[in-house]
Coordinates of C-alpha atoms and ligand atoms in Angstrom, one line a residue:
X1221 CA 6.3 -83.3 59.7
X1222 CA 6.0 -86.6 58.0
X1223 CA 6.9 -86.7 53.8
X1224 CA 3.4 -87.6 52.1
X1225 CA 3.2 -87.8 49.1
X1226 CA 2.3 -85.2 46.2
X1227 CA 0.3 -85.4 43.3
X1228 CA 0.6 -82.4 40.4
X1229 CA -2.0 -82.1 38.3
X1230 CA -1.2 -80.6 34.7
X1231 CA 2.6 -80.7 33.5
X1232 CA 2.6 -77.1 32.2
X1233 CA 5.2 -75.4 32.9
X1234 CA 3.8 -74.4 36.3
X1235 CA 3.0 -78.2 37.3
X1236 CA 6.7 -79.2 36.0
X1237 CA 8.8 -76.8 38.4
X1238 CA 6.6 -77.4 41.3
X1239 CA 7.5 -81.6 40.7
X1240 CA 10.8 -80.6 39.9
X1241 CA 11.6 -78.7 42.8
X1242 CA 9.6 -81.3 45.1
X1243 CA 11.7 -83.7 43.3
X1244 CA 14.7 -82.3 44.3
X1245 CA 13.7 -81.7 48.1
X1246 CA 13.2 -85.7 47.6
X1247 CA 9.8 -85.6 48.1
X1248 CA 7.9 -88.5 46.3
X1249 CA 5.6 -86.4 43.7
X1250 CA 3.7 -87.9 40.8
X1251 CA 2.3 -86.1 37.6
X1252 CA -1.1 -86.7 35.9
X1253 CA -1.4 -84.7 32.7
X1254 CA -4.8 -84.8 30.2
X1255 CA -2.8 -84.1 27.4
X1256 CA -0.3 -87.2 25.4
X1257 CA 2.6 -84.4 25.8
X1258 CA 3.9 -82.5 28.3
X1259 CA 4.5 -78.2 28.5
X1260 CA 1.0 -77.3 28.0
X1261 CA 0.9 -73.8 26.1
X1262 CA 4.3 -74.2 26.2
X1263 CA 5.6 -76.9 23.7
X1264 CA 7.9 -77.3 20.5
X1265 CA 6.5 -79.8 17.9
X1266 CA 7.2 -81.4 14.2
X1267 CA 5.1 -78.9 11.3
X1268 CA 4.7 -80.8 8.2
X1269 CA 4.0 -78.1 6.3
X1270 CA 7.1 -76.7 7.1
X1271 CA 9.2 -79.9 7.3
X1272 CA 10.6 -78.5 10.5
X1273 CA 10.2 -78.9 14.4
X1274 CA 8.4 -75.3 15.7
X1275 CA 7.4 -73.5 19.2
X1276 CA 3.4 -73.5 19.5
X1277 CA 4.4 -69.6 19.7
X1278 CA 7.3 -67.7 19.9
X1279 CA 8.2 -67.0 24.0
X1280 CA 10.5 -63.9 25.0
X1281 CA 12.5 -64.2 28.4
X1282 CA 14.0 -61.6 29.9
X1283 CA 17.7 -62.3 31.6
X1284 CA 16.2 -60.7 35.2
X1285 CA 13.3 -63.8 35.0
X1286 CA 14.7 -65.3 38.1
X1287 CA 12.3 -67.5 38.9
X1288 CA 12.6 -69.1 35.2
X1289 CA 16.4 -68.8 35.1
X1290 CA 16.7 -71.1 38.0
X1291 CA 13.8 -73.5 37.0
X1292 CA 16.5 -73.9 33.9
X1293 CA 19.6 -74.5 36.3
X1294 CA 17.8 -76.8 38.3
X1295 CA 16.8 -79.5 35.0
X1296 CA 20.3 -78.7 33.8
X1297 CA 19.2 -76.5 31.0
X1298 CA 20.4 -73.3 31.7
X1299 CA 22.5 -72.5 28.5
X1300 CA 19.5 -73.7 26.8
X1301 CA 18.7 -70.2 26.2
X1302 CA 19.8 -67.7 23.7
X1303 CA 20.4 -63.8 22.7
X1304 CA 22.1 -61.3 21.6
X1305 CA 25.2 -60.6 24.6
X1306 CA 24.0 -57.3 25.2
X1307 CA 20.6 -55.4 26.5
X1308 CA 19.4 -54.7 23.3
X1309 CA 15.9 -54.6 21.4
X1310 CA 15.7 -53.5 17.7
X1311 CA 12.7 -51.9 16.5
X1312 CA 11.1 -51.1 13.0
X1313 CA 8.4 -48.4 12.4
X1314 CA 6.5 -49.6 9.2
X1315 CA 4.5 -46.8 9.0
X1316 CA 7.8 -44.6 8.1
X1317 CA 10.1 -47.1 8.2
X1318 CA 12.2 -45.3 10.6
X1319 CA 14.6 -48.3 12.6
X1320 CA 16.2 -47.6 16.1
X1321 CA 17.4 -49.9 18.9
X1322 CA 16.7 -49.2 22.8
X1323 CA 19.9 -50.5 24.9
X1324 CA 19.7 -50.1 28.3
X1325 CA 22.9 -49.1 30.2
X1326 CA 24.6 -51.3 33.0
X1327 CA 23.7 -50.1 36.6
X1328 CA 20.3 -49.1 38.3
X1329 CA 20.1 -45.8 37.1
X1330 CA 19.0 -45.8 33.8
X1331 CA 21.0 -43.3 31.9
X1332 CA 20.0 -44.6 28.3
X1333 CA 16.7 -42.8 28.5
X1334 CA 19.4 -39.4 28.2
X1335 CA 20.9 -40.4 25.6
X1336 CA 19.1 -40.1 21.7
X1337 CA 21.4 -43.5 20.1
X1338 CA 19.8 -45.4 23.2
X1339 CA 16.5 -44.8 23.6
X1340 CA 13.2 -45.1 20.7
X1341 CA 13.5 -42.4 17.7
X1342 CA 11.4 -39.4 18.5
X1343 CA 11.1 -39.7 21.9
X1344 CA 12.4 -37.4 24.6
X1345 CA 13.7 -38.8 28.4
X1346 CA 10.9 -37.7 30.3
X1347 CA 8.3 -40.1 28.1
X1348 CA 10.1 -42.8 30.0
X1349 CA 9.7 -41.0 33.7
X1350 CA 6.2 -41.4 33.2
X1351 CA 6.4 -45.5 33.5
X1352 CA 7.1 -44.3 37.6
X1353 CA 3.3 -43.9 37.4
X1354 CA 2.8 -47.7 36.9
X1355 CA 3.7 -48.4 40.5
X1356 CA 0.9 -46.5 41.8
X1357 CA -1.3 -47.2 39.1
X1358 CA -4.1 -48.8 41.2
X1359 CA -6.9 -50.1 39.0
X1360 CA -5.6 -47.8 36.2
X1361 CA -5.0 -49.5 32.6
X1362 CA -1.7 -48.7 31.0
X1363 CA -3.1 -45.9 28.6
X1364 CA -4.8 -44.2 31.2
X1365 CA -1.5 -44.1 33.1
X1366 CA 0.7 -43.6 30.1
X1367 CA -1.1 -42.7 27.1
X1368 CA -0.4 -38.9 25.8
X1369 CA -0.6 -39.7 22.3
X1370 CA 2.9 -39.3 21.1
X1371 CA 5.8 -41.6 20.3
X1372 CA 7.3 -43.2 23.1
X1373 CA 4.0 -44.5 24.0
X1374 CA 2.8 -46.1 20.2
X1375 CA 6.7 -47.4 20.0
X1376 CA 7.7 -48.3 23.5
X1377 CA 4.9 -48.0 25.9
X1378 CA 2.2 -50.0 24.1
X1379 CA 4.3 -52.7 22.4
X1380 CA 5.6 -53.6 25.7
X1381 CA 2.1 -53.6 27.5
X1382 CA 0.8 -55.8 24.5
X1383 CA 3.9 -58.2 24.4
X1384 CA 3.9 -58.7 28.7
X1385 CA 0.0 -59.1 29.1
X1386 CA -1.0 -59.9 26.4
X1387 CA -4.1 -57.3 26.3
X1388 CA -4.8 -54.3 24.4
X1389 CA -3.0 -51.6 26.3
X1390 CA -6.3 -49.5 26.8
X1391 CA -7.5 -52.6 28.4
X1392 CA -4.6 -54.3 30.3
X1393 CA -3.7 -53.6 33.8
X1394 CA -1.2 -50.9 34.4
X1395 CA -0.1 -52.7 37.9
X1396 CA 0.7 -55.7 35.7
X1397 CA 3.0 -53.9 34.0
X1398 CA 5.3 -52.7 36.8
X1399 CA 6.8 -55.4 38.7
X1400 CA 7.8 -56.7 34.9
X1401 CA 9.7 -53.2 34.8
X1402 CA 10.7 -53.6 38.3
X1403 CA 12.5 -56.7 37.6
X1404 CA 14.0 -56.2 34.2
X1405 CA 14.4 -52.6 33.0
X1406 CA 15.2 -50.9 36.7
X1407 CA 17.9 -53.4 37.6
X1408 CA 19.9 -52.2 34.5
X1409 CA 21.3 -54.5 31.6
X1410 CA 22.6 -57.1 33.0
X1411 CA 18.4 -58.2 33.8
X1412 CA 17.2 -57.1 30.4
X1413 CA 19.2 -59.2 28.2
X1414 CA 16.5 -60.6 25.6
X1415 CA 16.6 -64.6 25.6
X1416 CA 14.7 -67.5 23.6
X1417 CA 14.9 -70.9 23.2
X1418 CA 18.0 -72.0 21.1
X1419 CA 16.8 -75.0 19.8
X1420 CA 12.6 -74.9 21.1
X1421 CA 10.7 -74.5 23.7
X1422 CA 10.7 -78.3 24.7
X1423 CA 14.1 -78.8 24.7
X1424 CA 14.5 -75.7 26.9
X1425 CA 11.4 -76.3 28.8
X1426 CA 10.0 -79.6 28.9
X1427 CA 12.1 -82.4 28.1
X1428 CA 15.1 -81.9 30.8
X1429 CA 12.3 -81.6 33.7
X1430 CA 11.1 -85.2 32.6
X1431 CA 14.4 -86.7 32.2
X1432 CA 15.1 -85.4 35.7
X1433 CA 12.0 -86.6 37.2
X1434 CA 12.6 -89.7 35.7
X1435 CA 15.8 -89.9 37.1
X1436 CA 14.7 -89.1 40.5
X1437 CA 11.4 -92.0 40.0
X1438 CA 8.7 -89.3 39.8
X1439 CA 6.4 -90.7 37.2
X1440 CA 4.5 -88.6 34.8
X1441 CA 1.3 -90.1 33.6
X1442 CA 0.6 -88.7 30.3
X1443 CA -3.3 -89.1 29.1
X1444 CA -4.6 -89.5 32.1
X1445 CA -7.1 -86.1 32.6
X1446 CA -8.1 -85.4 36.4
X1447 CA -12.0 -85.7 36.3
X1448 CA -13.2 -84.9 39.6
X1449 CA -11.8 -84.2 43.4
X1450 CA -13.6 -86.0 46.2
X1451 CA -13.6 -83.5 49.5
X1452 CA -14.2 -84.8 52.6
X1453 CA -14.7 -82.0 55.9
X1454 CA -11.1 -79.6 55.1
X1455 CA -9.5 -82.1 53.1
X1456 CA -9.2 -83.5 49.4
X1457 CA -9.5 -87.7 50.1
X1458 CA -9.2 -89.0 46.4
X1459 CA -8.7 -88.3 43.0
X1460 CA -10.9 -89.2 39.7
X1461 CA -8.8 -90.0 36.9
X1462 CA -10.6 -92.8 35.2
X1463 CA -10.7 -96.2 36.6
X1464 CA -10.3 -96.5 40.4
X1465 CA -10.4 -93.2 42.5
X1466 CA -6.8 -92.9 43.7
X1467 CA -6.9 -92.2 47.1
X1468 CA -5.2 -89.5 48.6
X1469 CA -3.8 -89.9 52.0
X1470 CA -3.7 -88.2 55.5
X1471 CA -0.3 -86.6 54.4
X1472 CA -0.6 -86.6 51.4
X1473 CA -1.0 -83.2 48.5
X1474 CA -2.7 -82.0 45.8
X1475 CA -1.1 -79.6 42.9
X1476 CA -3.9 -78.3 40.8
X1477 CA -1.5 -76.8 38.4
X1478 CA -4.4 -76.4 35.4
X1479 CA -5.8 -73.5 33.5
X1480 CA -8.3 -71.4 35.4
X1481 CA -11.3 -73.3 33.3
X1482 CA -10.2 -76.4 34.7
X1483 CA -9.4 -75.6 37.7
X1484 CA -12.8 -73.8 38.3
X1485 CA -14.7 -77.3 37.1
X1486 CA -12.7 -79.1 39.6
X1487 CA -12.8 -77.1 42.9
X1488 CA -16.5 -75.8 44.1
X1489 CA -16.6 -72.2 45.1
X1490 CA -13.1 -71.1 43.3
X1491 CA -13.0 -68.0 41.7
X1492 CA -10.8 -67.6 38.3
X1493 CA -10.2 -64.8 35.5
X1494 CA -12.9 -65.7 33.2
X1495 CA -11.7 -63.8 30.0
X1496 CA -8.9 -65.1 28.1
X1497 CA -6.7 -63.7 24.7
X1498 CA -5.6 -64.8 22.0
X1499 CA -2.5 -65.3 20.1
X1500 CA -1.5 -65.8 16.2
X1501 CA 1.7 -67.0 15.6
X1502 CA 2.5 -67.3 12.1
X1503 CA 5.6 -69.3 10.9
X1504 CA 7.6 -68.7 7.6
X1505 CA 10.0 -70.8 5.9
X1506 CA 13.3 -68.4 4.3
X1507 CA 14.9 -69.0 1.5
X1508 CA 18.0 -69.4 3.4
X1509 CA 19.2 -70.0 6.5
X1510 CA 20.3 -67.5 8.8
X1511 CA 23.2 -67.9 11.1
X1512 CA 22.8 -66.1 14.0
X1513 CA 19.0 -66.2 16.3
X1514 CA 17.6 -62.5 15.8
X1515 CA 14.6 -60.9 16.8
X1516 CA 12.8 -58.1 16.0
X1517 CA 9.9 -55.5 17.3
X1518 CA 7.4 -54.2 14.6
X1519 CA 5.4 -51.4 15.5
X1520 CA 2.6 -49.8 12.4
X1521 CA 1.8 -53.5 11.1
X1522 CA 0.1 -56.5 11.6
X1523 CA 3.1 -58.9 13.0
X1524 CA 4.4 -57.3 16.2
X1525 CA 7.7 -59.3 16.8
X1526 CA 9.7 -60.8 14.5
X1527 CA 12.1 -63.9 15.7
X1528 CA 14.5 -65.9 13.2
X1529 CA 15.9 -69.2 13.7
X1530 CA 18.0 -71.3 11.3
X1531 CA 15.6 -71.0 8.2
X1532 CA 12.4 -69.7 10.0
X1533 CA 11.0 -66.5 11.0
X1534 CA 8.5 -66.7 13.4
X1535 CA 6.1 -63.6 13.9
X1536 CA 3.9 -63.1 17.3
X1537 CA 0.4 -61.3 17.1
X1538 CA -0.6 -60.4 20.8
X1539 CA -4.2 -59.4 21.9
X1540 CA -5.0 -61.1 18.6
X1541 CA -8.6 -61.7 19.1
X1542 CA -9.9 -60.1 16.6
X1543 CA -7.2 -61.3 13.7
X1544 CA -7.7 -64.9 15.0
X1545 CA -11.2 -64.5 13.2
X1546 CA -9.7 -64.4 9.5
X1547 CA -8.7 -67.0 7.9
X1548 CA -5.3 -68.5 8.1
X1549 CA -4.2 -67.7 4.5
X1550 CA -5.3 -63.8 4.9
X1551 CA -3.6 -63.4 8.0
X1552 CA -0.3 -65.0 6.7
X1553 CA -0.4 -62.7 3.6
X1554 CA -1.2 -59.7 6.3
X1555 CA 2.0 -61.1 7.9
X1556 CA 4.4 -62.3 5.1
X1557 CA 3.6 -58.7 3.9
X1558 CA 5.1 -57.3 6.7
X1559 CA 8.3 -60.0 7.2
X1560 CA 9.4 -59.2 3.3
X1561 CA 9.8 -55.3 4.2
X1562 CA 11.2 -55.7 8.0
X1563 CA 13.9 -58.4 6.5
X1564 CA 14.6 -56.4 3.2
X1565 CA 13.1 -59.5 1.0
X1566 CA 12.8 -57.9 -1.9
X1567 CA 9.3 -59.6 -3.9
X1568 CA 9.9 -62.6 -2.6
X1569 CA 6.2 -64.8 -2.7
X1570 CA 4.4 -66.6 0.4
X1571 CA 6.4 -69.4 1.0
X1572 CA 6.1 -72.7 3.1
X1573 CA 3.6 -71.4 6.2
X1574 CA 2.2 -72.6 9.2
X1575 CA -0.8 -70.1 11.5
X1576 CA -1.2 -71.4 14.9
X1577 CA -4.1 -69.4 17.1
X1578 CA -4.0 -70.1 20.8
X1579 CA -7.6 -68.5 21.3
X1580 CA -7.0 -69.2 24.8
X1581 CA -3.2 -68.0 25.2
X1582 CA -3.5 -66.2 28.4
X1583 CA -6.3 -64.7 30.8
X1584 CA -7.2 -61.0 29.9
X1585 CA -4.9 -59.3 31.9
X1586 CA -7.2 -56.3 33.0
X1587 CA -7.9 -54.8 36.8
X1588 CA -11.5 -56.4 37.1
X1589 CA -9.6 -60.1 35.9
X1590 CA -6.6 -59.9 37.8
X1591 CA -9.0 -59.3 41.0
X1592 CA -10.5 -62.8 40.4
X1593 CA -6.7 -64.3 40.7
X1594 CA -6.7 -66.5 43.6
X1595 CA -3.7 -67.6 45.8
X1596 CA -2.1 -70.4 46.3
X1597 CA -3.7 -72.2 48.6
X1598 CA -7.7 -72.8 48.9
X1599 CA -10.1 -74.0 51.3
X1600 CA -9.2 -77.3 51.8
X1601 CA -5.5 -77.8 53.6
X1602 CA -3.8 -80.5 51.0
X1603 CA -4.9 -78.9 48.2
X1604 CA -3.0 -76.3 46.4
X1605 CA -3.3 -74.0 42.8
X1606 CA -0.5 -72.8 40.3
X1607 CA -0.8 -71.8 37.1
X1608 CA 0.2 -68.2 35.7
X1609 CA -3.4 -67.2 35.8
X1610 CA -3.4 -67.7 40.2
X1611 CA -1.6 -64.3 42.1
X1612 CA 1.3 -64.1 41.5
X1613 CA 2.1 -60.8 41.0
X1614 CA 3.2 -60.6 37.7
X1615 CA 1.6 -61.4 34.3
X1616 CA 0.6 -64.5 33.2
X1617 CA 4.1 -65.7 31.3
X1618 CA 7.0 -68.4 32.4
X1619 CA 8.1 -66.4 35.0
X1620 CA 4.8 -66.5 36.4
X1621 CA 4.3 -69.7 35.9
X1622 CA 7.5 -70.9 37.3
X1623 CA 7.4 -68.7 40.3
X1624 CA 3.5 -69.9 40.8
X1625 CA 4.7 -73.6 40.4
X1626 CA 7.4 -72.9 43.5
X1627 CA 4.9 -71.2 45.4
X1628 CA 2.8 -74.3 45.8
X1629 CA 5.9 -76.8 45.8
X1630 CA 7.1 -73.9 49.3
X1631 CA 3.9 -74.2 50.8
X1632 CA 3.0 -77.7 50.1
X1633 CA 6.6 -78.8 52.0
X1634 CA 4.8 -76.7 55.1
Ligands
LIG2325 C1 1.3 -68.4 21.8 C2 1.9 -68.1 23.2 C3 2.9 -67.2 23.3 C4 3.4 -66.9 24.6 N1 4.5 -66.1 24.7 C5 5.1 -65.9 25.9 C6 6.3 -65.2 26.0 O1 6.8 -64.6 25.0 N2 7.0 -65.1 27.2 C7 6.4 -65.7 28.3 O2 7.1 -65.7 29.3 N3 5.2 -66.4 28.2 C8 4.6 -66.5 27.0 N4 3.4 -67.2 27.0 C9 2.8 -67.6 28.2 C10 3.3 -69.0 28.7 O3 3.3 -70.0 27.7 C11 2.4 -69.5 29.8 O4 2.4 -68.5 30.8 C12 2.8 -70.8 30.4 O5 3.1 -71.7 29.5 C13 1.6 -71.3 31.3 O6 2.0 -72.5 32.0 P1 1.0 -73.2 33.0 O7 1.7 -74.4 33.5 O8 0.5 -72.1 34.0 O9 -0.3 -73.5 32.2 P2 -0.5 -74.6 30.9 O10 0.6 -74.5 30.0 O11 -1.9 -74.3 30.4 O12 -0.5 -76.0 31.6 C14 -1.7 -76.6 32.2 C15 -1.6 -78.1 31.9 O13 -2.7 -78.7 32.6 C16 -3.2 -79.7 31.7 N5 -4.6 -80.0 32.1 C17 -5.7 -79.3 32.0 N6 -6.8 -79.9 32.6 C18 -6.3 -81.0 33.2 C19 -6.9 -82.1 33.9 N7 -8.2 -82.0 34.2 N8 -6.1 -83.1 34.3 C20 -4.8 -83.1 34.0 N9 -4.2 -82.2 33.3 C21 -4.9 -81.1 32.9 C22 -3.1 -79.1 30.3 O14 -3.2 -80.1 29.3 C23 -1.8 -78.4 30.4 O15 -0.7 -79.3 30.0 C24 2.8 -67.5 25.7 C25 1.7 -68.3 25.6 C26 1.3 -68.6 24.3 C27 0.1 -69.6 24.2

């Protein structure tokens, strides 16, 4: 097969770890992205309110993401992530204040859900059992598979729905939420250690993929927003981005790593989820700085995880469509309200704050929009999708996006 040349539209993460891992095949690949930065939803920046640099929202991996854990190794950013050293996820109730901590055991058999010190405060093993039901959950949502009104589905169950799909659990797809479990919880441990960004998402992310594409002369062309497609009989022959059409040769390829709005403008015929979420982040300047990176899950309250880093807690609001309608100052009191009880801060008064709402943070993750995910390849034969929101099997997070981002770099190398 002869080596044309590939052309990534978007450097989200998707776009970035299908360049990077062309890159590395040493395949000649070149980025376009609309946007003056690259990382997409996924992106650290300088706040002046808060005089410090921030993530555009908080971003939980899991230490069985794979797919995102390699992405890492391959830009040389692998201990770029950071957590506590063992499986372990603390929660607070607010509505009793009751505090536990669920720690998975080492091994596949999950033992913890046995034992009372491991597993959530009022529940009993067999609450966890039920999860089995996810893998033949069909077109189920999570409450109808799991939903029997007591504890271990309002503190275990539904947190984790909200936090993976980012959809109201009596909304989001149960079969969404078992290759996440699959992955993570039923290898054991060792796959659930929680992880974020030590320093930011960019850092982590972003900024060692372009320094490695740079290194290998991939350009990324920031700015320059891909207006059109020309299509001629099964294949893509050019590319509109302002200016002269770039044409696009016999072997050459086409990445269309861009949200499913985009994409949909772009390619005639393709069907995309057409609902999306939302999600409030609010950021907090402490009075001090805290040593160690800690997170938190909040279950009874407005904020629903908690995450500290040096001198700033950072709270994420999933499914937050409806609390993205308030103003920014009432939904920082709603939150600050609930960051001065869950870090024992006494009456300490709003301080420094920054609200970011990503209206569009992910598609709606339920049965009837996960059916309108499309593959990774389309209609014409050098012209490929990625994106977290094409079928990849899991929810729309890095892991998908990474793993969606390969998928096209695999089949685009033939
Ligand atoms: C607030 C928030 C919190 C999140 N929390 C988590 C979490 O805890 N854990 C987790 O795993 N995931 C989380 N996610 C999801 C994760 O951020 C996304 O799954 C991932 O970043 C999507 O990457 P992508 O490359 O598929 O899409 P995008 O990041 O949307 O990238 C698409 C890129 O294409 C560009 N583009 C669009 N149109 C064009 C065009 N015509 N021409 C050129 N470029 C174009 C865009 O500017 C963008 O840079 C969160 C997302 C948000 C918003």
């Amino acid at each position: 097969m002869t080596a044309g040349r590939f052309f990534v539209i978007g450097a989200g993460v998707a776009g970035l770890a299908c360049a990077v891992r062309l890159a590395l095949a040493g395949r000649p690949v070149t980025v376009f992205e609309a946007a003056g930065h690259a990382g997409g939803r996924c992106r650290s920046f300088h706040d002046a309110a808060l005089d410090r640099r921030i993530d555009n929202g908080n971003h939980l991996l899991l230490s069985g993401n794979r797919s995102a854990q390699a992405y890492l190794a391959d830009i040389g950013a692998a201990d770029s992530l950071a957590g506590p050293g063992e499986a372990a996820f603390p929660f607070l109730d607010l509505v009793d204040g009751t505090r536990w901590t669920v720690r998975p055991n080492h091994g596949r058999l999950p033992w913890w859900i046995l034992s009372p010190h491991r597993r959530v405060a009022g529940t009993r093993a067999a609450d966890y059992l039920r999860g089995l039901r996810l893998a033949r959950a069909g077109d189920a949502t999570v409450a109808g598979c799991l939903d029997d009104g007591g504890a271990a589905y309002r503190r275990f169950w539904e947190p984790l729905a909200v936090a993976a799909l980012n959809t109201a659990a009596d909304e989001a797809a149960a079969a969404l939420l078992w290759p996440v479990l699959r992955e993570t919880f039923g290898r054991g441990a060792a796959a659930c250690r929680p992880l974020i960004a030590r320093e930011g998402l960019s850092e982590s992310f972003v900024d060692p993929a372009l320094a490695l594409l740079a290194e290998r002369q991939c350009p990324v062309h920031l700015n320059r927003r891909l207006r059109a497609l020309t299509f001629d009989g099964d294949r893509v022959t050019a590319l509109d981005l302002g200016g002269d059409p770039l044409s696009v040769g016999a072997d050459d390829r086409v990445v269309l790593a861009v949200p499913p709005a985009a994409a949909a403008d772009l390619v005639p015929g393709l069907t995309v989820p057409d609902g999306s979420r939302a999600i409030v982040n609010g950021h907090f300047r402490l009075p001090a700085r805290r040593e160690s990176l800690s997170f938190l899950g909040v279950v009874g309250g407005t904020a629903q995880w908690l995450f500290v880093r040096g001198d700033v807690v950072s709270a994420t609001v999933s499914a937050a469509d409806a609390l993205a309608e308030a103003p920014a100052s009432a939904i920082a009191e709603a939150i600050w309200h609930d960051i001065v009880r869950a870090l024992d801060l006494g009456n300490a008064p709003l301080p420094a704050h920054r609200i970011v709402k990503e209206r569009r943070a992910t598609f709606a993750q339920t049965p009837a929009q996960s059916a309108r995910r499309p593959g990774p390849r389309t209609a014409w034969s050098n012209l490929l999708l990625a994106g977290d929101w094409t079928d990849t099997g899991l929810p729309a997070t890095i892991e998908g996006s990474v793993r969606s981002g390969h998928t096209a770099a695999d089949a685009g190398r033939g």
